[in-house]
Tab-separated table of N, CA and C in Angstrom:
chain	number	residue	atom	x	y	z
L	8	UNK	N	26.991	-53.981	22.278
L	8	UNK	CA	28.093	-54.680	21.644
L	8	UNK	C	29.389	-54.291	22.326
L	9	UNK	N	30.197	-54.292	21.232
L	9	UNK	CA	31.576	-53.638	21.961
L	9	UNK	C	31.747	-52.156	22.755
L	10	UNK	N	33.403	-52.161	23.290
L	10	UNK	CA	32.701	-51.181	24.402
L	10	UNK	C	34.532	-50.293	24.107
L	11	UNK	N	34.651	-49.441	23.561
L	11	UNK	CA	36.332	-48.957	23.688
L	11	UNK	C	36.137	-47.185	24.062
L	12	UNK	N	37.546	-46.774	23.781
L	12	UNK	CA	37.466	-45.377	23.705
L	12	UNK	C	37.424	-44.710	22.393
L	13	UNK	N	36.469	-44.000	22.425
L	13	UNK	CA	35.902	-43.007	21.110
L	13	UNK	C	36.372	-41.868	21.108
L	14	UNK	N	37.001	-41.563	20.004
L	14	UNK	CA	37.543	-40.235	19.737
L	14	UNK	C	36.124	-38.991	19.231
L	15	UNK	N	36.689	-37.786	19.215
L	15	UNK	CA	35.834	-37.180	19.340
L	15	UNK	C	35.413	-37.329	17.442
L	16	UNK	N	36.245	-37.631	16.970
L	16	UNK	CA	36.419	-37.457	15.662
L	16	UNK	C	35.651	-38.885	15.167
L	17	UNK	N	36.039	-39.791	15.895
L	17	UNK	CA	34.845	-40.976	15.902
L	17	UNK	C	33.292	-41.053	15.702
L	18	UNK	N	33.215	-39.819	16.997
L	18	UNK	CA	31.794	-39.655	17.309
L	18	UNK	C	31.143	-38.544	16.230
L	19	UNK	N	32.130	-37.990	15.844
L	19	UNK	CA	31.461	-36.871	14.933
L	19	UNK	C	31.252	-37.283	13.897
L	20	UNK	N	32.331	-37.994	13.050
L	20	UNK	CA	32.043	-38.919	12.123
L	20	UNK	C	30.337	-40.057	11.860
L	21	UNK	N	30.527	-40.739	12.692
L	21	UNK	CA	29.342	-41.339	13.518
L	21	UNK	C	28.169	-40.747	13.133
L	22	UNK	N	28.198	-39.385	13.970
L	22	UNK	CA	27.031	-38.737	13.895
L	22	UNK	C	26.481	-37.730	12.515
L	23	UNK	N	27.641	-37.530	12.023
L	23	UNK	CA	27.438	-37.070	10.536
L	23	UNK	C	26.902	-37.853	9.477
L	24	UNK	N	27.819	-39.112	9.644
L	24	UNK	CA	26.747	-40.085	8.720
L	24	UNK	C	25.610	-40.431	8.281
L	25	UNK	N	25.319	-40.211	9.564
L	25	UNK	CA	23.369	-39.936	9.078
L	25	UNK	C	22.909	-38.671	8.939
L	26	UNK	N	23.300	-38.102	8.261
L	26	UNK	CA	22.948	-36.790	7.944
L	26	UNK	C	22.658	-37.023	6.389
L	27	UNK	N	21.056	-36.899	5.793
L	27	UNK	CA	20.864	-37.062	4.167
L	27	UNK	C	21.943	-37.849	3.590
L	28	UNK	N	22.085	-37.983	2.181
L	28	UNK	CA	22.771	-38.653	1.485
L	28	UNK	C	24.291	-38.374	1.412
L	29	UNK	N	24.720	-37.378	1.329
L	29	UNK	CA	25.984	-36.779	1.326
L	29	UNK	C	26.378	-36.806	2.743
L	30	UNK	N	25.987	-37.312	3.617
L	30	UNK	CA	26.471	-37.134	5.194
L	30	UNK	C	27.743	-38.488	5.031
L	31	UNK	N	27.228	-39.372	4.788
L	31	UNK	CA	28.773	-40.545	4.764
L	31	UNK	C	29.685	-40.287	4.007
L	32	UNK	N	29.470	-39.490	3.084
L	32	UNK	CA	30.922	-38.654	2.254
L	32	UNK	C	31.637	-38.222	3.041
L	33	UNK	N	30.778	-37.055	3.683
L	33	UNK	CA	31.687	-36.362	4.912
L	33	UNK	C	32.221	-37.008	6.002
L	34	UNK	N	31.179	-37.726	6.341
L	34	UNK	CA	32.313	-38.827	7.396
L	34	UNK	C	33.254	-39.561	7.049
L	35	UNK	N	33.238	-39.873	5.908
L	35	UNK	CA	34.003	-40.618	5.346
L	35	UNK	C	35.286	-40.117	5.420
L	36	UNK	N	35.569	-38.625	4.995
L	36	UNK	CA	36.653	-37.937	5.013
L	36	UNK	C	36.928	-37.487	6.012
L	37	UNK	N	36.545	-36.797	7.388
L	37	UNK	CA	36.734	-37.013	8.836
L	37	UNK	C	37.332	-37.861	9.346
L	38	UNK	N	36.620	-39.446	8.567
L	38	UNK	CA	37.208	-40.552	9.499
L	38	UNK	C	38.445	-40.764	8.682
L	39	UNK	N	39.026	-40.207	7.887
L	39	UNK	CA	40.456	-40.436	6.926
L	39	UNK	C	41.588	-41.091	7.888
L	40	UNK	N	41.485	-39.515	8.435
L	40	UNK	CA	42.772	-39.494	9.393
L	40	UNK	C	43.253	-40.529	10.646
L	41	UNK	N	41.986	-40.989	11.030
L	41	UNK	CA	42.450	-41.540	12.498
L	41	UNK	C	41.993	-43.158	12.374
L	42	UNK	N	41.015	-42.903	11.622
L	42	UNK	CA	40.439	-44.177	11.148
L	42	UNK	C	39.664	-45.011	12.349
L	43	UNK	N	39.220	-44.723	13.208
L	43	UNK	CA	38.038	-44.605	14.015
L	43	UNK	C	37.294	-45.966	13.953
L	44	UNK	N	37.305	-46.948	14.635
L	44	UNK	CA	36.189	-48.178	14.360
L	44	UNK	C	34.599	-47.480	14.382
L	45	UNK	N	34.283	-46.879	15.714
L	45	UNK	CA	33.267	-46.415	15.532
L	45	UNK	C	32.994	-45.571	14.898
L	46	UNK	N	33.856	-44.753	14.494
L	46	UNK	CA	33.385	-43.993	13.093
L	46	UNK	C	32.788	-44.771	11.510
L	47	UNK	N	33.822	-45.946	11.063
L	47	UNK	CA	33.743	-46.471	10.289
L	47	UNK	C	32.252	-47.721	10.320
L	48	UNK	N	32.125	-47.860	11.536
L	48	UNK	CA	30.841	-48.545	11.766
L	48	UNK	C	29.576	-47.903	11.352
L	49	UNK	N	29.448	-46.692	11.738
L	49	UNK	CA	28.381	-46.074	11.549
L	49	UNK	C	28.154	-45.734	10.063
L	50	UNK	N	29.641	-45.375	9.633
L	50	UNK	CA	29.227	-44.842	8.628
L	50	UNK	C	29.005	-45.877	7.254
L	51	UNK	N	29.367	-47.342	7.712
L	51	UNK	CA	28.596	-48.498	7.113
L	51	UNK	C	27.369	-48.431	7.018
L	52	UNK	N	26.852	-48.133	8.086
L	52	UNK	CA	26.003	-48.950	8.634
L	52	UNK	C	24.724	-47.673	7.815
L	53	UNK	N	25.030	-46.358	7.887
L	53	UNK	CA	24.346	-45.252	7.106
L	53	UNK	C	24.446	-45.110	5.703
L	54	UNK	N	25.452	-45.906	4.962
L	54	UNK	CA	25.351	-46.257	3.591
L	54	UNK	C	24.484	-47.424	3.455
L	55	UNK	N	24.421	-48.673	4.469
L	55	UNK	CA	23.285	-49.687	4.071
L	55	UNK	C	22.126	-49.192	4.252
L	56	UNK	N	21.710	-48.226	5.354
L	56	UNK	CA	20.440	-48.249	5.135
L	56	UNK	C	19.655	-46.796	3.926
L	57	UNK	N	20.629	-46.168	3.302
L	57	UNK	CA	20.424	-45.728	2.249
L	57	UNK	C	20.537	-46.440	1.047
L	58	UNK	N	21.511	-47.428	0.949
L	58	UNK	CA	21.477	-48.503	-0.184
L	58	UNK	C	20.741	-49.361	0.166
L	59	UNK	N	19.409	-49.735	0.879
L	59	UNK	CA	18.330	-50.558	1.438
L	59	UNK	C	17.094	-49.400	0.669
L	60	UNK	N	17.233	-48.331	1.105
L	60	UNK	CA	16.075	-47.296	0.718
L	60	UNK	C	16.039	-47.186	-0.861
L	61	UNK	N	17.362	-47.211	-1.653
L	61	UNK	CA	17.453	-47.038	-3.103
L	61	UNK	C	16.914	-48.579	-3.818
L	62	UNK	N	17.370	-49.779	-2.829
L	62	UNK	CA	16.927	-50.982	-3.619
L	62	UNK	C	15.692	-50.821	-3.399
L	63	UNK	N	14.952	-50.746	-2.325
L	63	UNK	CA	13.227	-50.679	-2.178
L	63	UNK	C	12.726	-50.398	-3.124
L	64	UNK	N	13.199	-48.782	-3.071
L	64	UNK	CA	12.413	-47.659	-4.158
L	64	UNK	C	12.385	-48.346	-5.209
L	65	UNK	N	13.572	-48.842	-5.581
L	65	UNK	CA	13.602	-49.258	-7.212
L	65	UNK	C	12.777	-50.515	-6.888
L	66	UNK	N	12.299	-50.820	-6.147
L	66	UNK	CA	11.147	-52.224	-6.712
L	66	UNK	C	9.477	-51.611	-6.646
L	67	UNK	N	9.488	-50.209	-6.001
L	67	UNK	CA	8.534	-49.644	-6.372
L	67	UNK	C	7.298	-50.148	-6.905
L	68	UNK	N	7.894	-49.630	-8.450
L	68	UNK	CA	7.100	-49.768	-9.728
L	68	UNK	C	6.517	-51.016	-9.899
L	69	UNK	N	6.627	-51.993	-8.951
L	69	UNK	CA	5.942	-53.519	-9.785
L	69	UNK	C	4.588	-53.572	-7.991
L	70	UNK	N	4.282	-52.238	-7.420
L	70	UNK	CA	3.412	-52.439	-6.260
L	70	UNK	C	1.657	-51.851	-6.779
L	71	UNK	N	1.206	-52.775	-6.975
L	71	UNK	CA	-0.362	-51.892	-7.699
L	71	UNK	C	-0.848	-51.255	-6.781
L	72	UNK	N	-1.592	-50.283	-8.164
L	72	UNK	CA	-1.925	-49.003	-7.591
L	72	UNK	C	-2.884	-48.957	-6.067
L	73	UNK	N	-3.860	-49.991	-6.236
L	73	UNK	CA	-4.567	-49.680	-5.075
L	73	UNK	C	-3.712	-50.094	-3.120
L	74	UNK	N	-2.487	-50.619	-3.581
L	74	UNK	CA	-1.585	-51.104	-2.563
L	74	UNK	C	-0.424	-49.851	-2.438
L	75	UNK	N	-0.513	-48.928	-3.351
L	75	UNK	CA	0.872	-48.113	-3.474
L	75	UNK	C	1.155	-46.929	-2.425
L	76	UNK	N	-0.192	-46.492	-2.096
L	76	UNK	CA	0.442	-45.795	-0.943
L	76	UNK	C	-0.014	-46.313	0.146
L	77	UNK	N	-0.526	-47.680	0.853
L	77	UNK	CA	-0.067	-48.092	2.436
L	77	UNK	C	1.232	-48.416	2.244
L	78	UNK	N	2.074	-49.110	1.087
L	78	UNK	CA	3.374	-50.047	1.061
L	78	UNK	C	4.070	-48.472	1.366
L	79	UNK	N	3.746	-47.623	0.573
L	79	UNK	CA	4.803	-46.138	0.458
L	79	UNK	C	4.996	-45.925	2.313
L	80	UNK	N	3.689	-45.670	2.636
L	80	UNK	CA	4.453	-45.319	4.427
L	80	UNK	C	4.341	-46.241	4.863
L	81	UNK	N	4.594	-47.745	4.801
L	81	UNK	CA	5.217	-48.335	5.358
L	81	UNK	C	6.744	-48.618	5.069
L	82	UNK	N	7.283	-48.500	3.786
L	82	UNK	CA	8.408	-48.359	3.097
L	82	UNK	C	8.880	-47.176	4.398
L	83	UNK	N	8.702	-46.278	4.248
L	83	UNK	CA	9.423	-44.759	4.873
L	83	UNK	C	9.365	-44.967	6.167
L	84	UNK	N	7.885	-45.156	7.207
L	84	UNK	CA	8.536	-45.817	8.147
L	84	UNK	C	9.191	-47.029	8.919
L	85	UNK	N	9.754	-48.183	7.989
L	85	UNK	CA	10.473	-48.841	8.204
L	85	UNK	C	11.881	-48.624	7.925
L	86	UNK	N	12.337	-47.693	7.221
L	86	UNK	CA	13.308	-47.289	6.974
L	86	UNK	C	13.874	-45.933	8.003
L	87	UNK	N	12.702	-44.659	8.563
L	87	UNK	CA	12.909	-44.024	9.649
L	87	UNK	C	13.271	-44.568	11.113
L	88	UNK	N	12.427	-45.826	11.486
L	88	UNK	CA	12.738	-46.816	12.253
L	88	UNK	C	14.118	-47.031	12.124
L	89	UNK	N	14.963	-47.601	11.131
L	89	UNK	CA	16.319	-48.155	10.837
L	89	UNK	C	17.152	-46.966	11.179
L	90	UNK	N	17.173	-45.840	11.072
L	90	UNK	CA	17.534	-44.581	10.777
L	90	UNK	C	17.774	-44.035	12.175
L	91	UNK	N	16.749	-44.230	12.757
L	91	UNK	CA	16.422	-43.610	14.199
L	91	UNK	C	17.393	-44.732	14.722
L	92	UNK	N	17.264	-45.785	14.645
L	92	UNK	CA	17.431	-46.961	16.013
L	92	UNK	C	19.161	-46.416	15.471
L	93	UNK	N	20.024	-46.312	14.634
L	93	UNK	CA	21.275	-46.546	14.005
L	93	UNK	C	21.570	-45.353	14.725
L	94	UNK	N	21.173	-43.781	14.483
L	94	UNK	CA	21.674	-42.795	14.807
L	94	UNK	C	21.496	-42.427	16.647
L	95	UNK	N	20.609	-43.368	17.428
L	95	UNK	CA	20.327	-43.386	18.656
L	95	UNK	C	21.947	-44.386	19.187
L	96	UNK	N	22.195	-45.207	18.324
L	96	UNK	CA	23.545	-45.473	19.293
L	96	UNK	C	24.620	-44.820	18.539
L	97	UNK	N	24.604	-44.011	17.767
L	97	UNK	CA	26.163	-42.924	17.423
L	97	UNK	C	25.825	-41.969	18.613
L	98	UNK	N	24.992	-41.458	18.574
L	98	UNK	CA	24.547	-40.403	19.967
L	98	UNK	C	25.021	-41.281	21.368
L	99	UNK	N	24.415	-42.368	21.500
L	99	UNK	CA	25.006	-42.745	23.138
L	99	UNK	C	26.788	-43.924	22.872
L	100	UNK	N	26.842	-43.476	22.078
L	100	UNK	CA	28.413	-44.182	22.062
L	100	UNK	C	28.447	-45.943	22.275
L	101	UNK	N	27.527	-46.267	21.399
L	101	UNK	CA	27.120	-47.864	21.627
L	101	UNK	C	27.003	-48.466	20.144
L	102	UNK	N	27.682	-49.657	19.871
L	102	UNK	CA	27.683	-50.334	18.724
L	102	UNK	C	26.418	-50.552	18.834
L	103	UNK	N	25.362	-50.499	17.837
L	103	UNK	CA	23.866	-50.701	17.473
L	103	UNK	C	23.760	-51.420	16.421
L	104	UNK	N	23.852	-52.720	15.858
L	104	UNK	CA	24.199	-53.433	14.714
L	104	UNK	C	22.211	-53.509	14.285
L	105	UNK	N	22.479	-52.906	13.118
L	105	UNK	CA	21.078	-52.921	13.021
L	105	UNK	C	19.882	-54.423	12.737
L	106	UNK	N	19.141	-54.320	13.102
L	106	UNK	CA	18.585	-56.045	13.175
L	106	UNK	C	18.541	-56.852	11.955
L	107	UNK	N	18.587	-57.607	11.525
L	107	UNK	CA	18.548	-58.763	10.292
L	107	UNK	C	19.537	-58.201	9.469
L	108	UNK	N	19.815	-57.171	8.907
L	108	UNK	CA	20.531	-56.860	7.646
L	108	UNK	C	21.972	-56.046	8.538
L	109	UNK	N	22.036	-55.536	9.839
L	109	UNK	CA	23.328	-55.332	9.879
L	109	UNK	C	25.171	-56.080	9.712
L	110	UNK	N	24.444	-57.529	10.091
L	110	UNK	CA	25.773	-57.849	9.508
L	110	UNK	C	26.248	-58.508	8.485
L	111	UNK	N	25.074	-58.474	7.258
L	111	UNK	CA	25.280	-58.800	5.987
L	111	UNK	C	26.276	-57.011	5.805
L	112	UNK	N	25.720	-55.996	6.242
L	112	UNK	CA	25.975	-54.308	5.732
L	112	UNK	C	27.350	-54.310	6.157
L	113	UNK	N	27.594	-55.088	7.141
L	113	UNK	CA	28.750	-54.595	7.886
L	113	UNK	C	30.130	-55.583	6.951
L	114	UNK	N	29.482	-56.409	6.859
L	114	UNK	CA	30.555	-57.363	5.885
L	114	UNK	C	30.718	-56.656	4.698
L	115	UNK	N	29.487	-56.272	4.067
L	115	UNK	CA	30.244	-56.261	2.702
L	115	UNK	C	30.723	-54.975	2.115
L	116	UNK	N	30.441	-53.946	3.373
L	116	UNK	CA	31.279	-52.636	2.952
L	116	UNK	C	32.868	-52.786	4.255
L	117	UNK	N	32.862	-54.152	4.495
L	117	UNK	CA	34.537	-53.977	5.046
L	117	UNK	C	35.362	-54.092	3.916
L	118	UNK	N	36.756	-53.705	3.529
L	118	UNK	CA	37.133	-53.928	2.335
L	118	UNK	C	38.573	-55.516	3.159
L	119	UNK	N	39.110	-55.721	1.722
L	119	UNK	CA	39.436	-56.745	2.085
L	119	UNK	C	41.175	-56.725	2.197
L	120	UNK	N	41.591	-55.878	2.581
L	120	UNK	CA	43.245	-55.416	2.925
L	120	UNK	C	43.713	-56.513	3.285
L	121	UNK	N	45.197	-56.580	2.911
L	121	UNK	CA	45.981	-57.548	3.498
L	121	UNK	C	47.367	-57.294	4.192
């Protein structure tokens, strides 16, 4: 995708985001100050695919039993997949818009300033 200069605070941001659940908090507040596109990208982009993992889960409960654990690791690794491919371009400094659902993620955690 796009191609600029990244601050270091960008990239750290970035790369914190995907760190467990509390990692986009912290980036979040990193990226305060400078306000970072690629910071703020990533760290979209690591709240959708944790708010992708929480909607799943919660549909869980309606998968019968004899289907519940192939759907379970396929659930986890389709979501490690998302995880991996997202945090492989904060590491090489490359917009990575994740496939089908990144730019629904990317829209609707932009806010709408005027």
């Amino acid at each position: 995708m796009k191609e600029h200069n990244i601050s270091k605070d960008g990239k750290l941001a970035a790369i914190i985001a995907h760190l467990t659940f509390i990692g986009p908090i912290i980036a979040w507040f990193i990226n305060q100050e400078e306000r970072d596109p690629f910071g703020s990208f990533y760290i979209k982009q690591s709240v959708g695919i944790f708010c992708l993992f929480l909607l799943i889960s919660a549909i869980f409960p309606i998968v019968p039993d004899f289907m519940f654990i192939p759907t379970l690791i396929g659930f986890y690794l389709f979501i490690f997949i998302l995880w991996i491919y997202s945090f492989s371009g904060a590491i090489s400094n490359q917009y990575k818009l994740l496939p089908v659902i990144g730019n629904f993620i990317q829209k609707a955690l932009t806010s709408k300033k005027k």
